[in-house]
Short mmCIF file of C-alpha atoms in Angstrom, two decimals:
data_model
loop_
_atom_site.label_atom_id
_atom_site.label_comp_id
_atom_site.label_asym_id
_atom_site.label_seq_id
_atom_site.Cartn_x
_atom_site.Cartn_y
_atom_site.Cartn_z
CA MET A 1 161.30 0.97 -28.01
CA GLU A 2 160.71 4.20 -26.05
CA SER A 3 157.54 2.98 -24.53
CA GLU A 4 158.96 -0.21 -23.19
CA MET A 5 159.80 -0.61 -19.50
CA LYS A 6 162.95 -2.34 -18.73
CA TRP A 7 163.53 -3.01 -15.04
CA ASN A 8 167.25 -3.88 -15.49
CA ILE A 9 169.85 -5.37 -17.92
CA TYR A 10 168.07 -8.77 -17.86
CA ASP A 11 165.06 -7.31 -19.47
CA ILE A 12 167.00 -5.61 -22.30
CA PHE A 13 167.96 -8.94 -23.79
CA ALA A 14 164.24 -10.07 -23.79
CA PHE A 15 163.38 -7.38 -26.20
CA TYR A 16 166.39 -8.01 -28.51
CA GLN A 17 165.80 -11.63 -29.00
CA LYS A 18 166.37 -12.75 -32.57
CA GLU A 19 167.92 -15.72 -34.37
CA ASP A 20 171.32 -16.62 -32.91
CA LEU A 21 170.73 -14.73 -29.63
CA TYR A 22 169.56 -17.09 -26.93
CA TYR A 23 168.12 -15.29 -23.88
CA LYS A 24 168.11 -16.83 -20.38
CA PHE A 25 167.02 -20.34 -21.45
CA ILE A 26 170.16 -21.52 -23.34
CA PRO A 27 170.44 -24.93 -24.99
CA GLN A 28 172.55 -27.46 -22.92
CA LYS A 29 175.08 -27.87 -25.82
CA ILE A 30 175.83 -24.12 -25.61
CA THR A 31 175.83 -24.13 -21.78
CA ASN A 32 178.56 -26.78 -21.97
CA LEU A 33 180.47 -24.78 -24.44
CA ILE A 34 180.31 -21.72 -22.00
CA ILE A 35 181.47 -23.86 -19.05
CA ASN A 36 184.45 -25.35 -20.89
CA LYS A 37 185.55 -22.46 -23.21
CA PHE A 38 184.64 -19.09 -21.53
CA ASP A 39 186.28 -17.59 -18.58
CA ILE A 40 183.14 -16.16 -16.90
CA PRO A 41 183.67 -15.08 -13.25
CA ALA A 42 181.76 -17.39 -10.82
CA GLU A 43 179.86 -14.50 -9.42
CA GLU A 44 178.37 -13.29 -12.69
CA THR A 45 175.16 -14.74 -14.39
CA VAL A 46 175.06 -15.53 -18.07
CA ILE A 47 171.94 -13.57 -19.30
CA ALA A 48 172.24 -14.41 -23.02
CA PHE A 49 174.44 -15.99 -25.54
CA MET A 50 175.04 -14.86 -29.19
CA ASN A 51 175.95 -17.77 -31.45
CA PHE A 52 178.74 -17.63 -33.92
CA ARG A 53 180.08 -20.21 -36.34
CA PHE A 54 182.43 -22.98 -35.30
CA ASN A 55 181.27 -23.28 -31.66
CA SER A 56 182.07 -19.73 -30.75
CA GLY A 57 180.08 -16.69 -29.67
CA ILE A 58 179.49 -13.95 -27.13
CA CYS A 59 178.35 -14.40 -23.55
CA PHE A 60 176.52 -11.52 -21.95
CA THR A 61 176.40 -11.10 -18.14
CA GLU A 62 175.37 -8.31 -15.76
CA LYS A 63 178.98 -7.08 -15.83
CA GLY A 64 179.86 -7.22 -19.56
CA MET A 65 180.28 -9.27 -22.55
CA TYR A 66 182.89 -12.08 -22.99
CA TRP A 67 183.74 -13.70 -26.29
CA LYS A 68 185.55 -16.49 -27.85
CA ILE A 69 185.25 -16.07 -31.65
CA TRP A 70 186.94 -18.25 -34.21
CA GLY A 71 189.71 -16.13 -35.82
CA GLN A 72 189.29 -13.38 -33.23
CA GLY A 73 190.41 -15.22 -30.05
CA LYS A 74 189.06 -14.35 -26.48
CA GLY A 75 188.15 -10.93 -25.13
CA LYS A 76 185.84 -8.97 -22.93
CA TYR A 77 184.18 -5.59 -22.65
CA LEU A 78 182.72 -4.32 -19.33
CA TRP A 79 179.46 -2.42 -19.40
CA ARG A 80 180.80 0.30 -17.23
CA ASN A 81 183.05 1.47 -19.96
CA LEU A 82 180.14 2.26 -22.25
CA ASP A 83 179.48 5.39 -20.15
CA GLY A 84 182.29 7.24 -21.75
CA ILE A 85 181.54 6.03 -25.36
CA ARG A 86 180.17 8.72 -27.67
CA CYS A 87 179.60 6.72 -30.81
CA ILE A 88 178.59 3.02 -31.34
CA LYS A 89 178.58 2.01 -34.97
CA VAL A 90 178.90 -0.89 -37.45
CA GLU A 91 180.88 -0.43 -40.62
CA LYS A 92 180.18 -3.38 -42.87
CA THR A 93 180.43 -6.12 -40.22
CA SER A 94 182.88 -4.44 -37.83
CA LEU A 95 181.73 -3.17 -34.56
CA TYR A 96 183.32 0.09 -33.41
CA LEU A 97 183.12 1.94 -30.01
CA ASP A 98 184.21 5.42 -30.97
CA THR A 99 187.22 4.71 -33.15
CA ILE A 100 188.23 1.36 -31.72
CA LYS A 101 187.24 -1.82 -33.54
CA ILE A 102 185.95 -4.33 -30.88
CA LEU A 103 184.50 -7.25 -32.89
CA ASP A 104 183.75 -8.57 -36.29
CA LEU A 105 180.04 -9.67 -36.52
CA SER A 106 180.14 -11.60 -39.78
CA GLY A 107 180.12 -15.01 -38.01
CA THR A 108 176.62 -14.61 -36.69
CA LEU A 109 173.11 -14.37 -38.25
CA TYR A 110 172.23 -11.62 -35.62
CA PRO A 111 171.66 -8.34 -37.45
CA PRO A 112 174.57 -5.86 -36.84
CA ASP A 113 172.20 -2.85 -36.69
CA GLN A 114 170.34 -4.66 -33.78
CA PHE A 115 173.59 -5.24 -32.03
CA VAL A 116 174.24 -1.46 -32.07
CA LEU A 117 170.72 -0.79 -30.71
CA LEU A 118 171.25 -3.36 -27.95
CA LEU A 119 174.46 -1.59 -26.76
CA GLU A 120 172.87 1.90 -27.00
CA ASP A 121 169.95 0.61 -25.02
CA ILE A 122 172.23 -0.78 -22.27
CA LYS A 123 174.11 2.51 -22.21
CA LYS A 124 171.01 4.68 -21.96
CA ASN A 125 169.27 2.70 -19.28
CA SER A 126 172.32 2.37 -17.11
CA LEU A 127 172.70 6.16 -17.13
CA THR A 128 169.06 6.63 -16.00
CA ASN A 129 168.56 3.72 -13.60
CA ARG A 130 171.05 3.29 -10.76
CA ASP A 131 169.77 -0.37 -10.13
CA PHE A 132 170.03 -1.26 -13.78
CA TYR A 133 172.75 -3.88 -13.36
CA SER A 134 170.99 -5.50 -10.35
CA SER A 135 169.34 -8.96 -10.63
CA GLU A 136 167.21 -8.43 -7.60
CA ILE A 137 164.32 -6.24 -9.32
CA THR A 138 163.29 -8.89 -11.83
CA SER A 139 162.78 -11.41 -8.94
CA LEU A 140 160.52 -9.02 -7.22
CA VAL A 141 158.27 -7.91 -10.03
CA LYS A 142 155.10 -9.84 -10.58
CA SER A 143 152.67 -8.61 -13.18
CA ILE A 144 150.18 -11.39 -13.49
CA GLN A 145 148.68 -13.72 -10.85
CA ILE A 146 149.20 -17.40 -11.64
CA GLU A 147 145.59 -18.20 -10.71
CA ASP A 148 144.28 -15.92 -13.48
CA ILE A 149 146.65 -17.44 -15.99
CA VAL A 150 145.31 -20.90 -15.23
CA LYS A 151 141.74 -19.57 -15.45
CA VAL A 152 142.25 -18.23 -18.98
CA CYS A 153 144.03 -21.36 -20.19
CA THR A 154 141.24 -23.52 -18.76
CA ASN A 155 138.58 -21.32 -20.54
CA PHE A 156 140.32 -22.06 -23.86
CA LYS A 157 140.27 -25.77 -23.42
CA GLY A 158 138.38 -27.71 -26.16
CA ASN A 159 135.34 -29.87 -25.64
CA ASP A 160 136.51 -32.96 -23.83
CA ASN A 161 133.53 -34.91 -25.45
CA CYS A 162 134.99 -34.04 -29.00
CA TRP A 163 137.04 -37.03 -30.20
CA VAL A 164 138.36 -35.10 -33.19
CA CYS A 165 139.45 -32.18 -30.92
CA LYS A 166 141.51 -34.68 -28.89
CA VAL A 167 143.07 -36.41 -31.83
CA LEU A 168 143.97 -33.21 -33.61
CA ASN A 169 145.06 -31.38 -30.54
CA ILE A 170 142.83 -28.38 -31.42
CA ASN A 171 142.59 -26.94 -27.91
CA VAL A 172 144.79 -25.37 -25.29
CA LYS A 173 146.21 -28.36 -23.35
CA THR A 174 146.22 -27.60 -19.64
CA GLU A 175 148.70 -29.11 -17.27
CA ASP A 176 146.39 -32.14 -16.50
CA ALA A 177 146.27 -33.06 -20.29
CA ILE A 178 149.98 -32.93 -20.97
CA THR A 179 151.54 -36.43 -20.87
CA GLU A 180 154.83 -37.00 -19.06
CA LYS A 181 156.47 -37.71 -22.50
CA MET A 182 155.21 -34.45 -23.81
CA ARG A 183 156.17 -32.66 -20.73
CA ARG A 184 159.86 -33.88 -20.99
CA ALA A 185 159.93 -33.00 -24.74
CA LEU A 186 158.63 -29.41 -24.08
CA ILE A 187 161.16 -28.89 -21.21
CA THR A 188 164.10 -30.15 -23.40
CA GLU A 189 162.95 -28.14 -26.53
CA ASN A 190 162.53 -24.86 -24.70
CA ASN A 191 165.44 -25.43 -22.12
CA ILE A 192 162.96 -24.87 -19.39
CA GLN A 193 164.18 -24.97 -15.84
CA ARG A 194 163.14 -28.14 -14.11
CA ASP A 195 161.63 -26.40 -11.17
CA ASP A 196 159.34 -24.31 -13.36
CA THR A 197 155.86 -25.53 -13.56
CA LEU A 198 154.03 -26.01 -16.93
CA ILE A 199 150.56 -24.66 -17.03
CA ALA A 200 149.52 -25.05 -20.63
CA TYR A 201 150.56 -25.81 -24.25
CA ILE A 202 149.28 -24.88 -27.71
CA ASN A 203 150.63 -27.02 -30.43
CA THR A 204 150.95 -25.02 -33.83
CA TYR A 205 152.13 -27.74 -36.13
CA MET A 206 149.12 -30.16 -36.41
CA GLY A 207 149.85 -32.19 -33.26
CA ILE A 208 153.30 -33.14 -34.34
CA GLY A 209 156.45 -32.37 -32.52
CA THR A 210 156.85 -29.48 -30.01
CA ASP A 211 156.33 -26.46 -32.07
CA GLY A 212 154.05 -23.87 -30.30
CA ILE A 213 153.37 -21.86 -27.23
CA VAL A 214 154.32 -23.05 -23.70
CA ILE A 215 152.80 -21.30 -20.65
CA THR A 216 154.66 -21.77 -17.31
CA GLU A 217 154.61 -20.02 -13.98
CA GLU A 218 157.57 -18.06 -14.87
CA GLY A 219 156.65 -16.80 -18.32
CA ILE A 220 155.69 -17.78 -21.95
CA PHE A 221 157.69 -19.56 -24.66
CA PHE A 222 157.30 -19.30 -28.34
CA SER A 223 159.15 -22.01 -30.42
CA GLU A 224 159.45 -23.44 -33.94
CA LYS A 225 162.35 -24.59 -36.00
CA PHE A 226 163.94 -21.15 -36.45
CA LEU A 227 162.26 -19.31 -33.66
CA SER A 228 162.92 -19.54 -29.79
CA LEU A 229 161.61 -16.71 -27.70
CA TYR A 230 160.85 -16.36 -24.10
CA TYR A 231 159.24 -13.54 -22.15
CA PRO A 232 158.85 -13.45 -18.31
CA TRP A 233 155.40 -12.39 -17.15
CA HIS A 234 156.36 -8.83 -16.16
CA LEU A 235 157.51 -8.14 -19.70
CA PHE A 236 154.86 -10.15 -21.58
CA LYS A 237 152.20 -7.25 -21.13
CA GLN A 238 154.36 -5.06 -23.29
CA ILE A 239 154.77 -7.44 -26.16
CA LYS A 240 152.73 -6.51 -29.26
CA PHE A 241 150.99 -9.39 -31.27
CA ILE A 242 149.35 -9.11 -34.77
CA PHE A 243 147.89 -11.95 -36.68
CA LYS A 244 148.23 -11.73 -40.46
CA GLU A 245 145.35 -13.55 -42.03
CA ASP A 246 146.72 -13.57 -45.51
CA THR A 247 149.96 -15.20 -44.65
CA LYS A 248 148.76 -17.00 -41.51
CA GLU A 249 151.67 -15.56 -39.50
CA LEU A 250 151.74 -14.21 -36.02
CA LEU A 251 153.88 -11.17 -35.68
CA ILE A 252 155.55 -10.84 -32.39
CA ASN A 253 156.85 -7.66 -31.16
CA ASN A 254 157.10 -6.18 -34.69
CA SER A 255 160.12 -8.35 -35.39
CA HIS A 256 159.32 -12.09 -35.19
CA MET A 257 157.14 -14.18 -37.43
CA MET A 258 155.53 -17.38 -36.12
CA ASN A 259 154.11 -19.55 -38.94
CA LEU A 260 150.53 -20.67 -37.94
CA SER A 261 149.66 -22.08 -41.49
CA CYS A 262 149.90 -25.64 -40.10
CA SER A 263 148.12 -24.93 -36.83
CA ILE A 264 144.76 -26.66 -36.34
CA THR A 265 143.90 -24.01 -33.79
CA LYS A 266 143.02 -20.90 -35.79
CA GLY A 267 145.47 -17.97 -35.73
CA GLU A 268 142.85 -15.62 -34.72
CA ASP A 269 141.93 -17.83 -31.72
CA ILE A 270 145.57 -17.95 -30.75
CA LEU A 271 145.66 -14.16 -30.86
CA LEU A 272 142.66 -13.80 -28.73
CA PHE A 273 144.23 -16.29 -26.19
CA LEU A 274 147.26 -14.13 -25.94
CA GLN A 275 145.33 -10.99 -25.61
CA GLN A 276 143.31 -12.40 -22.76
CA LEU A 277 146.45 -13.44 -20.98
CA GLN A 278 147.78 -9.88 -21.35
CA ARG A 279 144.60 -8.41 -19.81
CA GLN A 280 145.02 -10.19 -16.42
CA LYS A 281 145.31 -7.94 -13.42
CA LYS A 282 148.68 -6.96 -11.90
CA GLU A 283 149.78 -7.81 -8.43
CA ASN A 284 150.99 -5.16 -6.09
CA PHE A 285 154.77 -5.18 -5.66
CA LYS A 286 157.35 -3.19 -3.80
CA ILE A 287 160.90 -2.34 -5.02
#
């Protein structure tokens, strides 16, 4: 991950998204769990949540990680303490910072080796970027102009005179073609904030359900039954996409597979669409 630019701690979690780690857009049932069961200081923002069995897990904020894990009780670890840590490792499923056991990770599907890399990345970036724990940078960074995003989505719309295209949902659905019922379903499925504006949607499961790619003013969502990813626009340009023709799978950032075998829209066309989005010009910004 050496070539990736991470403006602050919020961006770290975007690159480490995997099953059982919810980044930024957290399901309501987990949000309710956090509110009722976790002692998160009011001034801190929950960036991500790692799900464990039995309604437990780890909350990550800009200050540290807070956990309530079945069989392990409650606890917390503040990021500032990582500076003095020389060794981060996992033995079997136990996480150690130097010689101190912090957590047992057996209750989550999140890979233990990825957890180690996550903490190492937080430590490395905090030492080289004095604003790493600030939330202000992400709000200032803009890498794609929304008008250009809308233009690309419009160019990928299907033929309005093609009845089959409409029935099978073969094209990119732009905002004007998304029904209110579908809009509510996409917002609920992806935990999209109500004030975010939907721009377009590609259904990847033969027009049934809400599996697919959702484009909003804030970023892009990829979702299916066992996949839920979100990338804000300033990070989207760094994400790598490969379409595997033999398996009909879209490889996202070398670590996630999105199954496109049931997609009416061809996988190579979806790849082309994503590449066109990534080619859009950057806005100027000041930090």
